[in-house]
Amino acid sequence: MRRVALSGLLGTAVEFYDFLVYGTIAALVFGDLFFPGADPAVGTIAAFGTFAAGYVARPLGGIIFGHFGDRLGRKSMMLLTMTLMGSGSFLIGVLPTYGTIGVWAPVLLVALRVVQGIAIGGEWGGATLMIVEHAEHSRSSRRGLWSSFTQLGGPLGSVISAGVVTLLSALPDGQFRTWGWRVPFLLSVVLLAVGLFVRLRVAESPLFTQAKREPLDRTPIVEVLRRPKPVLLAACVGIGAFTSQSLLTGFMISYAVGHGYSRPQVLTAVTVASCAALLVLPVASALSDRVGRRPVVLAGAVLSVVLAFPVLALVNSGSPGLLILALCLGLGVAQSTMYGPLGALLTEMFGTRVRYTGASLGYQAATLVGAGFSPMLASSLLAAYDGSSTPVSLLLCAGGAITALTVWRLRETHTDALDSAAPRAAVPSQARTSS
């Protein structure tokens, strides 16, 4: 279990490192380097547009790798997705800018983001399923706690990416724009090598090995979409966590720098908040093993709505200390409480033979809606409303509200057995007895 959990942690850390490095660098310099000549606000929106392109590709990756993961196995897909992610990030690090190759620079940037998005679309599902299914096979009653290792990769990747970018942002502006921004992308090769070394030593999921003896009549995606309700519920329940994550990391860097904070101050705040998340995530996940997934996720969603306006007010104060407090509350506490139990919850909503496809599709659809378009939408609203933070707070409220309302439509799953090969129906909580 420790080796499997470590493999999931490293995979998600690579995923979030790559994506958050891009979001951070996009907020700082990509508008000038890849979209020169545009109004600064338009350049930032365009840079976040390429950020969204990676998210648009994620559901496709969930379908592709989910299909082969449910057909061939979890382990081989985990190795392939990690390789594609790390390679895509490295290639962004050596990509010529607009000043060198013209319009091909943004075209290639978008293409590499799409490749990354497809790979990441299959990464989370494989890593999480391996952990949860191994925990079930070992008769562990702590599926939520074990699955939190995958979720911990998010703040860990954020800490690493923010730390690396913070160090490099101390360079003179000319050096950072010339070569400093490339270093974080090139360093992803190190995480890739460590992750592959660990994953090569992990055994295939025992639940998948058993369930594979029962052939599916249809392809996994067809089987899942025949009963789309679990996928829709899985997507909606994750929107709040991803909206908060996206707005309070990559977008917040651009927003806070525009409000007078220095880059090191903002990156330090993101790093401290991510460290707080490393503490809150396993606590929330372990608590969900005791009281259930629904109450914990609901508590995080309600807290996210309640804190939406106070968090932006603290950021607008101009105080570096209050900026740290704001991100610790919004990202380290509220978002982490929603996100911690999500891995166990989504895997428990599907049967073994379609679990990779179903959980991946639901999760990646949530990232697309919650995280993919939020920075671009928030940047557009800021430009339209003369820099007012109210639209950003309303976006945070909307994400938390969608998650809270969806939780009411879910039944509790933390005591369910996972050895069923058939797809599960995520029935409303009121129908729990009849189910």
PDB file of C-alpha atoms in Angstrom, residues 37-291:
ATOM      1  CA  GLY A  37       1.512  43.524 -29.519  1.00  0.00           C
ATOM      2  CA  ALA A  38      -1.769  42.847 -27.744  1.00  0.00           C
ATOM      3  CA  ASP A  39      -3.255  44.971 -24.993  1.00  0.00           C
ATOM      4  CA  PRO A  40      -1.881  43.628 -21.663  1.00  0.00           C
ATOM      5  CA  ALA A  41      -5.333  42.472 -20.544  1.00  0.00           C
ATOM      6  CA  VAL A  42      -5.939  40.773 -23.915  1.00  0.00           C
ATOM      7  CA  GLY A  43      -2.512  39.116 -23.750  1.00  0.00           C
ATOM      8  CA  THR A  44      -3.282  37.723 -20.302  1.00  0.00           C
ATOM      9  CA  ILE A  45      -6.665  36.424 -21.478  1.00  0.00           C
ATOM     10  CA  ALA A  46      -4.987  34.777 -24.493  1.00  0.00           C
ATOM     11  CA  ALA A  47      -2.348  33.174 -22.255  1.00  0.00           C
ATOM     12  CA  PHE A  48      -5.060  31.784 -19.996  1.00  0.00           C
ATOM     13  CA  GLY A  49      -6.851  30.636 -23.172  1.00  0.00           C
ATOM     14  CA  THR A  50      -3.966  28.267 -23.886  1.00  0.00           C
ATOM     15  CA  PHE A  51      -4.233  27.221 -20.224  1.00  0.00           C
ATOM     16  CA  ALA A  52      -7.883  26.346 -20.885  1.00  0.00           C
ATOM     17  CA  ALA A  53      -6.902  24.376 -24.005  1.00  0.00           C
ATOM     18  CA  GLY A  54      -5.172  21.828 -21.798  1.00  0.00           C
ATOM     19  CA  TYR A  55      -8.342  21.419 -19.770  1.00  0.00           C
ATOM     20  CA  VAL A  56     -10.533  21.054 -22.858  1.00  0.00           C
ATOM     21  CA  ALA A  57      -8.442  18.036 -23.858  1.00  0.00           C
ATOM     22  CA  ARG A  58      -8.699  16.365 -20.452  1.00  0.00           C
ATOM     23  CA  PRO A  59     -12.133  14.710 -20.893  1.00  0.00           C
ATOM     24  CA  LEU A  60     -10.858  13.249 -24.181  1.00  0.00           C
ATOM     25  CA  GLY A  61      -7.866  11.858 -22.311  1.00  0.00           C
ATOM     26  CA  GLY A  62     -10.201  10.435 -19.683  1.00  0.00           C
ATOM     27  CA  ILE A  63     -12.141   8.602 -22.394  1.00  0.00           C
ATOM     28  CA  ILE A  64      -9.052   7.302 -24.236  1.00  0.00           C
ATOM     29  CA  PHE A  65      -7.027   6.154 -21.243  1.00  0.00           C
ATOM     30  CA  GLY A  66     -10.160   5.104 -19.375  1.00  0.00           C
ATOM     31  CA  HIS A  67     -11.053   2.766 -22.242  1.00  0.00           C
ATOM     32  CA  PHE A  68      -7.658   1.079 -22.300  1.00  0.00           C
ATOM     33  CA  GLY A  69      -7.346   1.204 -18.518  1.00  0.00           C
ATOM     34  CA  ASP A  70     -10.618  -0.707 -18.177  1.00  0.00           C
ATOM     35  CA  ARG A  71      -9.632  -3.087 -20.976  1.00  0.00           C
ATOM     36  CA  LEU A  72      -5.901  -3.646 -20.478  1.00  0.00           C
ATOM     37  CA  GLY A  73      -5.133  -2.544 -16.941  1.00  0.00           C
ATOM     38  CA  ARG A  74      -4.342   0.441 -14.745  1.00  0.00           C
ATOM     39  CA  LYS A  75      -0.558   0.145 -14.509  1.00  0.00           C
ATOM     40  CA  SER A  76       0.344   0.444 -18.200  1.00  0.00           C
ATOM     41  CA  MET A  77      -1.825   3.535 -18.580  1.00  0.00           C
ATOM     42  CA  MET A  78      -0.225   5.143 -15.514  1.00  0.00           C
ATOM     43  CA  LEU A  79       3.229   4.737 -17.038  1.00  0.00           C
ATOM     44  CA  LEU A  80       2.131   6.149 -20.392  1.00  0.00           C
ATOM     45  CA  THR A  81       0.285   9.179 -18.991  1.00  0.00           C
ATOM     46  CA  MET A  82       3.200  10.174 -16.761  1.00  0.00           C
ATOM     47  CA  THR A  83       5.641   9.941 -19.686  1.00  0.00           C
ATOM     48  CA  LEU A  84       3.454  12.111 -21.901  1.00  0.00           C
ATOM     49  CA  MET A  85       2.964  14.705 -19.160  1.00  0.00           C
ATOM     50  CA  GLY A  86       6.633  15.104 -18.352  1.00  0.00           C
ATOM     51  CA  SER A  87       7.654  15.135 -22.026  1.00  0.00           C
ATOM     52  CA  GLY A  88       5.075  17.803 -22.874  1.00  0.00           C
ATOM     53  CA  SER A  89       6.286  20.045 -20.068  1.00  0.00           C
ATOM     54  CA  PHE A  90       9.924  19.625 -21.126  1.00  0.00           C
ATOM     55  CA  LEU A  91       9.102  20.550 -24.726  1.00  0.00           C
ATOM     56  CA  ILE A  92       7.343  23.734 -23.577  1.00  0.00           C
ATOM     57  CA  GLY A  93      10.600  24.604 -21.821  1.00  0.00           C
ATOM     58  CA  VAL A  94      12.534  24.497 -25.111  1.00  0.00           C
ATOM     59  CA  LEU A  95       9.810  26.072 -27.261  1.00  0.00           C
ATOM     60  CA  PRO A  96      10.878  29.159 -29.273  1.00  0.00           C
ATOM     61  CA  THR A  97       8.854  32.309 -28.605  1.00  0.00           C
ATOM     62  CA  TYR A  98       6.912  34.539 -30.990  1.00  0.00           C
ATOM     63  CA  GLY A  99       9.971  36.696 -31.584  1.00  0.00           C
ATOM     64  CA  THR A 100      11.825  33.680 -33.025  1.00  0.00           C
ATOM     65  CA  ILE A 101       9.283  31.713 -35.076  1.00  0.00           C
ATOM     66  CA  GLY A 102       6.272  34.015 -35.216  1.00  0.00           C
ATOM     67  CA  VAL A 103       2.753  32.635 -35.159  1.00  0.00           C
ATOM     68  CA  TRP A 104       4.034  29.056 -34.893  1.00  0.00           C
ATOM     69  CA  ALA A 105       5.019  29.761 -31.282  1.00  0.00           C
ATOM     70  CA  PRO A 106       1.453  30.064 -29.908  1.00  0.00           C
ATOM     71  CA  VAL A 107       0.292  27.268 -32.252  1.00  0.00           C
ATOM     72  CA  LEU A 108       2.910  24.843 -30.890  1.00  0.00           C
ATOM     73  CA  LEU A 109       2.209  26.026 -27.349  1.00  0.00           C
ATOM     74  CA  VAL A 110      -1.470  25.161 -27.712  1.00  0.00           C
ATOM     75  CA  ALA A 111      -0.584  21.798 -29.303  1.00  0.00           C
ATOM     76  CA  LEU A 112       1.664  20.851 -26.402  1.00  0.00           C
ATOM     77  CA  ARG A 113      -1.009  21.944 -23.932  1.00  0.00           C
ATOM     78  CA  VAL A 114      -3.475  19.646 -25.675  1.00  0.00           C
ATOM     79  CA  VAL A 115      -1.033  16.716 -25.460  1.00  0.00           C
ATOM     80  CA  GLN A 116      -0.548  17.442 -21.762  1.00  0.00           C
ATOM     81  CA  GLY A 117      -4.289  17.697 -21.249  1.00  0.00           C
ATOM     82  CA  ILE A 118      -4.942  14.331 -22.904  1.00  0.00           C
ATOM     83  CA  ALA A 119      -2.275  12.681 -20.752  1.00  0.00           C
ATOM     84  CA  ILE A 120      -3.487  14.290 -17.552  1.00  0.00           C
ATOM     85  CA  GLY A 121      -7.034  13.276 -18.441  1.00  0.00           C
ATOM     86  CA  GLY A 122      -6.007   9.673 -17.858  1.00  0.00           C
ATOM     87  CA  GLU A 123      -3.470  10.195 -15.065  1.00  0.00           C
ATOM     88  CA  TRP A 124      -5.703  10.940 -12.093  1.00  0.00           C
ATOM     89  CA  GLY A 125      -8.089   8.050 -12.738  1.00  0.00           C
ATOM     90  CA  GLY A 126      -5.341   5.446 -12.979  1.00  0.00           C
ATOM     91  CA  ALA A 127      -3.462   6.693  -9.916  1.00  0.00           C
ATOM     92  CA  THR A 128      -6.556   6.983  -7.725  1.00  0.00           C
ATOM     93  CA  LEU A 129      -8.046   3.661  -8.778  1.00  0.00           C
ATOM     94  CA  MET A 130      -4.809   1.828  -8.105  1.00  0.00           C
ATOM     95  CA  ILE A 131      -4.746   3.151  -4.540  1.00  0.00           C
ATOM     96  CA  VAL A 132      -8.436   2.654  -3.740  1.00  0.00           C
ATOM     97  CA  GLU A 133      -8.638  -0.807  -5.326  1.00  0.00           C
ATOM     98  CA  HIS A 134      -5.465  -1.979  -3.563  1.00  0.00           C
ATOM     99  CA  ALA A 135      -6.873  -0.641  -0.279  1.00  0.00           C
ATOM    100  CA  GLU A 136     -10.131  -2.533  -0.869  1.00  0.00           C
ATOM    101  CA  HIS A 137      -8.228  -5.736  -1.655  1.00  0.00           C
ATOM    102  CA  SER A 138      -6.217  -5.393   1.553  1.00  0.00           C
ATOM    103  CA  ARG A 139      -9.507  -5.046   3.502  1.00  0.00           C
ATOM    104  CA  SER A 140      -8.571  -1.557   4.625  1.00  0.00           C
ATOM    105  CA  SER A 141     -11.447   0.538   5.946  1.00  0.00           C
ATOM    106  CA  ARG A 142      -9.456   3.696   5.197  1.00  0.00           C
ATOM    107  CA  ARG A 143     -10.025   4.106   1.467  1.00  0.00           C
ATOM    108  CA  GLY A 144     -10.490   7.846   1.925  1.00  0.00           C
ATOM    109  CA  LEU A 145      -7.234   8.274   3.826  1.00  0.00           C
ATOM    110  CA  TRP A 146      -5.232   6.164   1.367  1.00  0.00           C
ATOM    111  CA  SER A 147      -6.753   7.973  -1.635  1.00  0.00           C
ATOM    112  CA  SER A 148      -5.702  11.291  -0.107  1.00  0.00           C
ATOM    113  CA  PHE A 149      -2.152  10.507  -1.227  1.00  0.00           C
ATOM    114  CA  THR A 150      -3.276  11.108  -4.801  1.00  0.00           C
ATOM    115  CA  GLN A 151      -5.014  14.315  -3.757  1.00  0.00           C
ATOM    116  CA  LEU A 152      -1.912  15.421  -1.825  1.00  0.00           C
ATOM    117  CA  GLY A 153      -0.050  15.543  -5.116  1.00  0.00           C
ATOM    118  CA  GLY A 154      -1.982  18.742  -5.880  1.00  0.00           C
ATOM    119  CA  PRO A 155      -0.607  20.936  -3.078  1.00  0.00           C
ATOM    120  CA  LEU A 156       2.770  19.164  -3.255  1.00  0.00           C
ATOM    121  CA  GLY A 157       3.059  20.018  -6.946  1.00  0.00           C
ATOM    122  CA  SER A 158       1.942  23.547  -6.103  1.00  0.00           C
ATOM    123  CA  VAL A 159       4.597  23.900  -3.380  1.00  0.00           C
ATOM    124  CA  ILE A 160       7.332  22.666  -5.707  1.00  0.00           C
ATOM    125  CA  SER A 161       6.212  24.803  -8.655  1.00  0.00           C
ATOM    126  CA  ALA A 162       5.737  27.952  -6.563  1.00  0.00           C
ATOM    127  CA  GLY A 163       9.086  27.400  -4.836  1.00  0.00           C
ATOM    128  CA  VAL A 164      10.941  26.980  -8.128  1.00  0.00           C
ATOM    129  CA  VAL A 165       9.257  29.977  -9.755  1.00  0.00           C
ATOM    130  CA  THR A 166       9.814  32.087  -6.618  1.00  0.00           C
ATOM    131  CA  LEU A 167      13.543  31.429  -6.749  1.00  0.00           C
ATOM    132  CA  LEU A 168      13.732  32.216 -10.447  1.00  0.00           C
ATOM    133  CA  SER A 169      11.547  35.314 -10.195  1.00  0.00           C
ATOM    134  CA  ALA A 170      14.328  36.874  -8.122  1.00  0.00           C
ATOM    135  CA  LEU A 171      16.305  37.107 -11.360  1.00  0.00           C
ATOM    136  CA  PRO A 172      16.427  40.474 -13.137  1.00  0.00           C
ATOM    137  CA  ASP A 173      13.334  40.861 -15.298  1.00  0.00           C
ATOM    138  CA  GLY A 174      15.301  40.636 -18.536  1.00  0.00           C
ATOM    139  CA  GLN A 175      16.949  37.341 -17.572  1.00  0.00           C
ATOM    140  CA  PHE A 176      13.665  35.867 -16.341  1.00  0.00           C
ATOM    141  CA  ARG A 177      11.971  36.692 -19.642  1.00  0.00           C
ATOM    142  CA  THR A 178      14.913  35.433 -21.690  1.00  0.00           C
ATOM    143  CA  TRP A 179      15.656  32.063 -20.072  1.00  0.00           C
ATOM    144  CA  GLY A 180      14.513  31.960 -16.442  1.00  0.00           C
ATOM    145  CA  TRP A 181      10.912  31.022 -17.255  1.00  0.00           C
ATOM    146  CA  ARG A 182      12.121  27.886 -19.081  1.00  0.00           C
ATOM    147  CA  VAL A 183      13.858  26.297 -16.079  1.00  0.00           C
ATOM    148  CA  PRO A 184      10.685  25.143 -14.206  1.00  0.00           C
ATOM    149  CA  PHE A 185       9.487  23.293 -17.313  1.00  0.00           C
ATOM    150  CA  LEU A 186      12.850  21.610 -17.852  1.00  0.00           C
ATOM    151  CA  LEU A 187      12.992  20.460 -14.206  1.00  0.00           C
ATOM    152  CA  SER A 188       9.855  18.356 -14.710  1.00  0.00           C
ATOM    153  CA  VAL A 189      12.179  15.684 -16.122  1.00  0.00           C
ATOM    154  CA  VAL A 190      13.446  15.041 -12.582  1.00  0.00           C
ATOM    155  CA  LEU A 191       9.950  14.392 -11.206  1.00  0.00           C
ATOM    156  CA  LEU A 192       9.209  12.234 -14.251  1.00  0.00           C
ATOM    157  CA  ALA A 193      12.255  10.009 -13.669  1.00  0.00           C
ATOM    158  CA  VAL A 194      11.451   9.485  -9.980  1.00  0.00           C
ATOM    159  CA  GLY A 195       7.785   8.792 -10.708  1.00  0.00           C
ATOM    160  CA  LEU A 196       8.509   6.220 -13.408  1.00  0.00           C
ATOM    161  CA  PHE A 197      11.005   4.430 -11.165  1.00  0.00           C
ATOM    162  CA  VAL A 198       8.369   3.989  -8.448  1.00  0.00           C
ATOM    163  CA  ARG A 199       5.546   3.055 -10.802  1.00  0.00           C
ATOM    164  CA  LEU A 200       7.513   0.332 -12.528  1.00  0.00           C
ATOM    165  CA  ARG A 201       7.629  -1.483  -9.166  1.00  0.00           C
ATOM    166  CA  VAL A 202       3.862  -1.332  -8.504  1.00  0.00           C
ATOM    167  CA  ALA A 203       1.672  -4.390  -9.114  1.00  0.00           C
ATOM    168  CA  GLU A 204      -1.511  -4.287 -11.166  1.00  0.00           C
ATOM    169  CA  SER A 205      -4.782  -3.632  -9.322  1.00  0.00           C
ATOM    170  CA  PRO A 206      -6.032  -6.961  -7.856  1.00  0.00           C
ATOM    171  CA  LEU A 207      -9.682  -5.923  -8.241  1.00  0.00           C
ATOM    172  CA  PHE A 208      -9.154  -5.264 -11.945  1.00  0.00           C
ATOM    173  CA  THR A 209      -7.388  -8.625 -12.347  1.00  0.00           C
ATOM    174  CA  GLN A 210     -10.407 -10.380 -10.842  1.00  0.00           C
ATOM    175  CA  ALA A 211     -13.030  -8.361 -12.716  1.00  0.00           C
ATOM    176  CA  LYS A 212     -11.263  -8.821 -16.059  1.00  0.00           C
ATOM    177  CA  ARG A 213     -12.535 -12.409 -16.126  1.00  0.00           C
ATOM    178  CA  GLU A 214     -16.046 -11.014 -16.714  1.00  0.00           C
ATOM    179  CA  PRO A 215     -16.038  -9.544 -20.252  1.00  0.00           C
ATOM    180  CA  LEU A 216     -18.004  -6.381 -21.020  1.00  0.00           C
ATOM    181  CA  ASP A 217     -20.726  -6.557 -23.665  1.00  0.00           C
ATOM    182  CA  ARG A 218     -19.994  -2.959 -24.689  1.00  0.00           C
ATOM    183  CA  THR A 219     -17.019  -0.632 -24.678  1.00  0.00           C
ATOM    184  CA  PRO A 220     -16.542   1.109 -21.306  1.00  0.00           C
ATOM    185  CA  ILE A 221     -17.576   4.572 -22.538  1.00  0.00           C
ATOM    186  CA  VAL A 222     -20.803   3.202 -24.063  1.00  0.00           C
ATOM    187  CA  GLU A 223     -21.539   1.304 -20.858  1.00  0.00           C
ATOM    188  CA  VAL A 224     -20.988   4.432 -18.782  1.00  0.00           C
ATOM    189  CA  LEU A 225     -23.024   6.747 -21.001  1.00  0.00           C
ATOM    190  CA  ARG A 226     -25.951   4.319 -21.082  1.00  0.00           C
ATOM    191  CA  ARG A 227     -26.500   5.472 -17.507  1.00  0.00           C
ATOM    192  CA  PRO A 228     -25.027   8.992 -17.520  1.00  0.00           C
ATOM    193  CA  LYS A 229     -26.350  10.120 -14.148  1.00  0.00           C
ATOM    194  CA  PRO A 230     -23.283   9.012 -12.101  1.00  0.00           C
ATOM    195  CA  VAL A 231     -20.941  10.826 -14.521  1.00  0.00           C
ATOM    196  CA  LEU A 232     -22.990  14.017 -14.382  1.00  0.00           C
ATOM    197  CA  LEU A 233     -23.110  13.921 -10.581  1.00  0.00           C
ATOM    198  CA  ALA A 234     -19.376  13.174 -10.386  1.00  0.00           C
ATOM    199  CA  ALA A 235     -18.650  16.169 -12.628  1.00  0.00           C
ATOM    200  CA  CYS A 236     -20.862  18.562 -10.679  1.00  0.00           C
ATOM    201  CA  VAL A 237     -19.603  17.531  -7.252  1.00  0.00           C
ATOM    202  CA  GLY A 238     -16.030  18.437  -8.229  1.00  0.00           C
ATOM    203  CA  ILE A 239     -16.720  21.849  -9.778  1.00  0.00           C
ATOM    204  CA  GLY A 240     -16.424  23.794  -6.522  1.00  0.00           C
ATOM    205  CA  ALA A 241     -13.007  22.394  -5.635  1.00  0.00           C
ATOM    206  CA  PHE A 242     -11.557  23.074  -9.083  1.00  0.00           C
ATOM    207  CA  THR A 243     -13.021  26.566  -9.371  1.00  0.00           C
ATOM    208  CA  SER A 244     -11.398  27.500  -6.060  1.00  0.00           C
ATOM    209  CA  GLN A 245      -8.121  25.838  -6.965  1.00  0.00           C
ATOM    210  CA  SER A 246      -7.841  27.582 -10.320  1.00  0.00           C
ATOM    211  CA  LEU A 247      -8.855  31.046  -9.128  1.00  0.00           C
ATOM    212  CA  LEU A 248      -6.708  30.966  -5.986  1.00  0.00           C
ATOM    213  CA  THR A 249      -3.503  29.752  -7.671  1.00  0.00           C
ATOM    214  CA  GLY A 250      -2.713  30.711 -11.272  1.00  0.00           C
ATOM    215  CA  PHE A 251      -5.290  33.482 -11.638  1.00  0.00           C
ATOM    216  CA  MET A 252      -4.565  34.919  -8.185  1.00  0.00           C
ATOM    217  CA  ILE A 253      -0.918  35.444  -9.123  1.00  0.00           C
ATOM    218  CA  SER A 254      -1.883  37.680 -12.028  1.00  0.00           C
ATOM    219  CA  TYR A 255      -4.588  39.423  -9.995  1.00  0.00           C
ATOM    220  CA  ALA A 256      -2.438  40.112  -6.938  1.00  0.00           C
ATOM    221  CA  VAL A 257       0.565  41.335  -8.949  1.00  0.00           C
ATOM    222  CA  GLY A 258      -1.809  43.739 -10.687  1.00  0.00           C
ATOM    223  CA  HIS A 259      -2.860  45.034  -7.252  1.00  0.00           C
ATOM    224  CA  GLY A 260       0.641  45.986  -6.187  1.00  0.00           C
ATOM    225  CA  TYR A 261       2.077  42.809  -4.674  1.00  0.00           C
ATOM    226  CA  SER A 262       5.497  41.652  -5.824  1.00  0.00           C
ATOM    227  CA  ARG A 263       5.853  38.272  -7.523  1.00  0.00           C
ATOM    228  CA  PRO A 264       7.799  36.750  -4.600  1.00  0.00           C
ATOM    229  CA  GLN A 265       5.113  37.904  -2.139  1.00  0.00           C
ATOM    230  CA  VAL A 266       2.325  36.258  -4.139  1.00  0.00           C
ATOM    231  CA  LEU A 267       4.248  33.053  -4.777  1.00  0.00           C
ATOM    232  CA  THR A 268       5.143  32.854  -1.079  1.00  0.00           C
ATOM    233  CA  ALA A 269       1.444  33.142  -0.193  1.00  0.00           C
ATOM    234  CA  VAL A 270       0.558  30.335  -2.635  1.00  0.00           C
ATOM    235  CA  THR A 271       3.334  28.169  -1.174  1.00  0.00           C
ATOM    236  CA  VAL A 272       2.190  28.714   2.433  1.00  0.00           C
ATOM    237  CA  ALA A 273      -1.432  27.974   1.477  1.00  0.00           C
ATOM    238  CA  SER A 274      -0.350  24.786  -0.292  1.00  0.00           C
ATOM    239  CA  CYS A 275       1.545  23.714   2.832  1.00  0.00           C
ATOM    240  CA  ALA A 276      -1.658  24.256   4.830  1.00  0.00           C
ATOM    241  CA  ALA A 277      -3.484  22.089   2.294  1.00  0.00           C
ATOM    242  CA  LEU A 278      -0.947  19.291   2.868  1.00  0.00           C
ATOM    243  CA  LEU A 279      -2.204  19.187   6.472  1.00  0.00           C
ATOM    244  CA  VAL A 280      -5.930  19.648   5.843  1.00  0.00           C
ATOM    245  CA  LEU A 281      -6.303  17.168   2.956  1.00  0.00           C
ATOM    246  CA  PRO A 282      -5.463  13.942   4.852  1.00  0.00           C
ATOM    247  CA  VAL A 283      -7.501  15.098   7.862  1.00  0.00           C
ATOM    248  CA  ALA A 284     -10.574  15.721   5.702  1.00  0.00           C
ATOM    249  CA  SER A 285     -10.081  12.396   3.887  1.00  0.00           C
ATOM    250  CA  ALA A 286      -9.657  10.440   7.123  1.00  0.00           C
ATOM    251  CA  LEU A 287     -12.735  12.146   8.572  1.00  0.00           C
ATOM    252  CA  SER A 288     -14.725  11.047   5.508  1.00  0.00           C
ATOM    253  CA  ASP A 289     -13.889   7.425   6.380  1.00  0.00           C
ATOM    254  CA  ARG A 290     -15.623   7.938   9.720  1.00  0.00           C
ATOM    255  CA  VAL A 291     -18.574  10.237   9.067  1.00  0.00           C
TER     256      VAL A 291
END
